[in-house]
């Protein structure tokens, strides 16, 4: 699976990640056929540096909006303020949404943010390509 990210979405995700640091930022990406069109940041109710939980009421509202715009939820993103762009044990445990790309923005090197995508099957992360357009 591959994800195409418009530059403006990448920039918005990076800005949200930097603004939330040292806590994790999180949200959803809406699109069609792996091409992202819409960026959403959701409140991390965990307010933690090493895990996240998207506010259920906001998640509900965003899914409803995506449906109205005929977009699918193509990705779930979150930031890693100090750790690499890898799925953590906790991330894998919480990765129960099928057919989405899990996107992680790592700020471990503040000068060179890293972004990676994964699909998860049976608890195993598989790399998913991300192309910034
Ligand atoms: Zn994580």
PDB file of C-alpha atoms and ligand atoms in Angstrom:
ATOM      1  CA  UNK A   1       0.000   0.000   0.000  1.00  0.00           C
ATOM      2  CA  UNK A   2       1.204   3.473  -0.872  1.00  0.00           C
ATOM      3  CA  UNK A   3       0.188   6.915   0.310  1.00  0.00           C
ATOM      4  CA  UNK A   4       0.441  10.147  -1.638  1.00  0.00           C
ATOM      5  CA  UNK A   5       0.680  13.214   0.572  1.00  0.00           C
ATOM      6  CA  UNK A   6       0.258  16.710  -0.831  1.00  0.00           C
ATOM      7  CA  UNK A   7       2.999  19.000   0.451  1.00  0.00           C
ATOM      8  CA  UNK A   8       0.436  21.151   2.333  1.00  0.00           C
ATOM      9  CA  UNK A   9      -0.752  18.079   4.295  1.00  0.00           C
ATOM     10  CA  UNK A  10       2.819  17.084   5.096  1.00  0.00           C
ATOM     11  CA  UNK A  11       3.547  20.641   6.268  1.00  0.00           C
ATOM     12  CA  UNK A  12       0.385  20.732   8.408  1.00  0.00           C
ATOM     13  CA  UNK A  13       1.255  17.402  10.022  1.00  0.00           C
ATOM     14  CA  UNK A  14       4.791  18.522  10.753  1.00  0.00           C
ATOM     15  CA  UNK A  15       3.607  21.849  12.200  1.00  0.00           C
ATOM     16  CA  UNK A  16       1.045  20.074  14.421  1.00  0.00           C
ATOM     17  CA  UNK A  17       3.703  17.604  15.590  1.00  0.00           C
ATOM     18  CA  UNK A  18       6.108  20.399  16.478  1.00  0.00           C
ATOM     19  CA  UNK A  19       3.387  22.396  18.237  1.00  0.00           C
ATOM     20  CA  UNK A  20       2.364  19.402  20.391  1.00  0.00           C
ATOM     21  CA  UNK A  21       5.917  18.393  21.368  1.00  0.00           C
ATOM     22  CA  UNK A  22       6.981  17.149  23.890  1.00  0.00           C
ATOM     23  CA  UNK A  23       3.570  15.452  23.744  1.00  0.00           C
ATOM     24  CA  UNK A  24       2.400  13.303  20.844  1.00  0.00           C
ATOM     25  CA  UNK A  25       0.092  14.789  18.240  1.00  0.00           C
ATOM     26  CA  UNK A  26      -2.389  12.585  16.398  1.00  0.00           C
ATOM     27  CA  UNK A  27      -5.115  12.649  13.804  1.00  0.00           C
ATOM     28  CA  UNK A  28      -6.608  11.263  10.636  1.00  0.00           C
ATOM     29  CA  UNK A  29      -6.080  11.734   6.911  1.00  0.00           C
ATOM     30  CA  UNK A  30      -8.957  11.565   4.479  1.00  0.00           C
ATOM     31  CA  UNK A  31      -8.561  10.766   0.818  1.00  0.00           C
ATOM     32  CA  UNK A  32      -9.388   8.629  -2.166  1.00  0.00           C
ATOM     33  CA  UNK A  33      -7.418   5.616  -3.387  1.00  0.00           C
ATOM     34  CA  UNK A  34      -4.418   6.352  -1.191  1.00  0.00           C
ATOM     35  CA  UNK A  35      -4.232   9.997  -2.249  1.00  0.00           C
ATOM     36  CA  UNK A  36      -4.644  12.223   0.788  1.00  0.00           C
ATOM     37  CA  UNK A  37      -6.840  15.270   0.408  1.00  0.00           C
ATOM     38  CA  UNK A  38      -7.770  16.305   3.912  1.00  0.00           C
ATOM     39  CA  UNK A  39      -5.722  16.719   7.082  1.00  0.00           C
ATOM     40  CA  UNK A  40      -7.275  16.445  10.531  1.00  0.00           C
ATOM     41  CA  UNK A  41      -5.595  16.903  13.881  1.00  0.00           C
ATOM     42  CA  UNK A  42      -7.413  15.404  16.846  1.00  0.00           C
ATOM     43  CA  UNK A  43      -6.935  15.971  20.528  1.00  0.00           C
ATOM     44  CA  UNK A  44      -4.653  13.407  22.172  1.00  0.00           C
ATOM     45  CA  UNK A  45      -6.686  12.614  25.276  1.00  0.00           C
ATOM     46  CA  UNK A  46      -3.691  10.758  26.742  1.00  0.00           C
ATOM     47  CA  UNK A  47      -1.703  14.023  26.636  1.00  0.00           C
ATOM     48  CA  UNK A  48       1.387  11.835  26.765  1.00  0.00           C
ATOM     49  CA  UNK A  49       4.857  11.809  25.235  1.00  0.00           C
ATOM     50  CA  UNK A  50       4.816   8.099  24.340  1.00  0.00           C
ATOM     51  CA  UNK A  51       1.287   7.205  23.407  1.00  0.00           C
ATOM     52  CA  UNK A  52      -1.897   8.704  22.086  1.00  0.00           C
ATOM     53  CA  UNK A  53      -5.619   8.248  22.099  1.00  0.00           C
ATOM     54  CA  UNK A  54      -7.776  10.245  19.714  1.00  0.00           C
ATOM     55  CA  UNK A  55     -10.680  12.020  21.402  1.00  0.00           C
ATOM     56  CA  UNK A  56     -13.678   9.803  20.514  1.00  0.00           C
ATOM     57  CA  UNK A  57     -16.121  12.702  20.018  1.00  0.00           C
ATOM     58  CA  UNK A  58     -13.724  14.451  17.618  1.00  0.00           C
ATOM     59  CA  UNK A  59     -13.045  11.183  15.821  1.00  0.00           C
ATOM     60  CA  UNK A  60     -16.761  10.643  15.354  1.00  0.00           C
ATOM     61  CA  UNK A  61     -17.216  14.161  13.951  1.00  0.00           C
ATOM     62  CA  UNK A  62     -14.269  13.807  11.559  1.00  0.00           C
ATOM     63  CA  UNK A  63     -15.427  10.433  10.236  1.00  0.00           C
ATOM     64  CA  UNK A  64     -18.854  11.961   9.640  1.00  0.00           C
ATOM     65  CA  UNK A  65     -17.307  14.910   7.798  1.00  0.00           C
ATOM     66  CA  UNK A  66     -15.169  12.611   5.650  1.00  0.00           C
ATOM     67  CA  UNK A  67     -18.233  10.623   4.729  1.00  0.00           C
ATOM     68  CA  UNK A  68     -20.040  13.835   3.715  1.00  0.00           C
ATOM     69  CA  UNK A  69     -17.067  14.779   1.534  1.00  0.00           C
ATOM     70  CA  UNK A  70     -16.960  11.268   0.063  1.00  0.00           C
ATOM     71  CA  UNK A  71     -13.488  10.691   1.456  1.00  0.00           C
ATOM     72  CA  UNK A  72     -12.216   7.542   3.085  1.00  0.00           C
ATOM     73  CA  UNK A  73     -10.056   7.407   6.179  1.00  0.00           C
ATOM     74  CA  UNK A  74      -6.823   6.450   4.420  1.00  0.00           C
ATOM     75  CA  UNK A  75      -4.386   7.033   7.282  1.00  0.00           C
ATOM     76  CA  UNK A  76      -4.045   7.448  11.017  1.00  0.00           C
ATOM     77  CA  UNK A  77      -1.077   9.630  11.933  1.00  0.00           C
ATOM     78  CA  UNK A  78       0.753  10.496  15.109  1.00  0.00           C
ATOM     79  CA  UNK A  79       4.059  11.976  16.131  1.00  0.00           C
ATOM     80  CA  UNK A  80       7.033  10.583  18.001  1.00  0.00           C
ATOM     81  CA  UNK A  81       8.591  13.618  19.704  1.00  0.00           C
ATOM     82  CA  UNK A  82      11.862  11.890  20.625  1.00  0.00           C
ATOM     83  CA  UNK A  83      11.813   8.350  19.233  1.00  0.00           C
ATOM     84  CA  UNK A  84      12.339   7.097  15.660  1.00  0.00           C
ATOM     85  CA  UNK A  85       9.518   6.659  13.117  1.00  0.00           C
ATOM     86  CA  UNK A  86       8.823   3.055  14.068  1.00  0.00           C
ATOM     87  CA  UNK A  87       5.656   1.386  15.340  1.00  0.00           C
ATOM     88  CA  UNK A  88       6.036   0.966  19.105  1.00  0.00           C
ATOM     89  CA  UNK A  89       4.653  -2.044  20.988  1.00  0.00           C
ATOM     90  CA  UNK A  90       1.784   0.164  22.112  1.00  0.00           C
ATOM     91  CA  UNK A  91       1.196   1.402  18.535  1.00  0.00           C
ATOM     92  CA  UNK A  92       0.966  -2.191  17.298  1.00  0.00           C
ATOM     93  CA  UNK A  93      -1.377  -3.167  20.105  1.00  0.00           C
ATOM     94  CA  UNK A  94      -3.679  -0.266  19.211  1.00  0.00           C
ATOM     95  CA  UNK A  95      -3.504  -0.813  15.443  1.00  0.00           C
ATOM     96  CA  UNK A  96      -6.877  -2.464  15.048  1.00  0.00           C
ATOM     97  CA  UNK A  97      -8.236  -0.395  12.131  1.00  0.00           C
ATOM     98  CA  UNK A  98      -8.053  -2.380   8.880  1.00  0.00           C
ATOM     99  CA  UNK A  99      -7.078  -0.929   5.489  1.00  0.00           C
ATOM    100  CA  UNK A 100      -5.353   2.196   6.736  1.00  0.00           C
ATOM    101  CA  UNK A 101      -1.766   3.356   6.660  1.00  0.00           C
ATOM    102  CA  UNK A 102      -0.312   4.240  10.043  1.00  0.00           C
ATOM    103  CA  UNK A 103       1.840   7.319   9.581  1.00  0.00           C
ATOM    104  CA  UNK A 104       4.469   8.309  12.122  1.00  0.00           C
ATOM    105  CA  UNK A 105       6.247  11.665  12.139  1.00  0.00           C
ATOM    106  CA  UNK A 106       9.472  11.489  14.120  1.00  0.00           C
ATOM    107  CA  UNK A 107      11.063  14.625  15.523  1.00  0.00           C
ATOM    108  CA  UNK A 108      13.970  12.674  17.025  1.00  0.00           C
ATOM    109  CA  UNK A 109      16.269  14.796  14.879  1.00  0.00           C
ATOM    110  CA  UNK A 110      14.633  18.238  14.996  1.00  0.00           C
ATOM    111  CA  UNK A 111      16.592  19.376  11.930  1.00  0.00           C
ATOM    112  CA  UNK A 112      15.551  16.374   9.860  1.00  0.00           C
ATOM    113  CA  UNK A 113      12.051  15.123  10.669  1.00  0.00           C
ATOM    114  CA  UNK A 114      11.365  11.604   9.482  1.00  0.00           C
ATOM    115  CA  UNK A 115       8.024  10.352   8.216  1.00  0.00           C
ATOM    116  CA  UNK A 116       7.173   6.714   7.643  1.00  0.00           C
ATOM    117  CA  UNK A 117       4.061   4.717   6.857  1.00  0.00           C
ATOM    118  CA  UNK A 118       3.085   1.208   7.890  1.00  0.00           C
ATOM    119  CA  UNK A 119       0.284  -1.208   7.392  1.00  0.00           C
ATOM    120  CA  UNK A 120      -0.283  -3.715  10.166  1.00  0.00           C
ATOM    121  CA  UNK A 121      -1.283  -7.298   9.614  1.00  0.00           C
ATOM    122  CA  UNK A 122      -1.622  -9.724  12.497  1.00  0.00           C
ATOM    123  CA  UNK A 123       0.367  -7.357  14.693  1.00  0.00           C
ATOM    124  CA  UNK A 124       3.238  -7.140  12.210  1.00  0.00           C
ATOM    125  CA  UNK A 125       4.153  -3.766  10.687  1.00  0.00           C
ATOM    126  CA  UNK A 126       4.873  -3.674   6.949  1.00  0.00           C
ATOM    127  CA  UNK A 127       6.421  -0.580   5.364  1.00  0.00           C
ATOM    128  CA  UNK A 128       4.055   1.503   3.223  1.00  0.00           C
ATOM    129  CA  UNK A 129       5.572   3.982   0.830  1.00  0.00           C
ATOM    130  CA  UNK A 130       4.850   7.673   1.296  1.00  0.00           C
ATOM    131  CA  UNK A 131       5.218  10.020  -1.627  1.00  0.00           C
ATOM    132  CA  UNK A 132       5.083  13.769  -1.040  1.00  0.00           C
ATOM    133  CA  UNK A 133       3.631  15.506  -4.060  1.00  0.00           C
TER     134      UNK A 133
HETATM  135 ZN1  LIG B   1       3.734   5.737  18.376  1.00  0.00          ZN
END
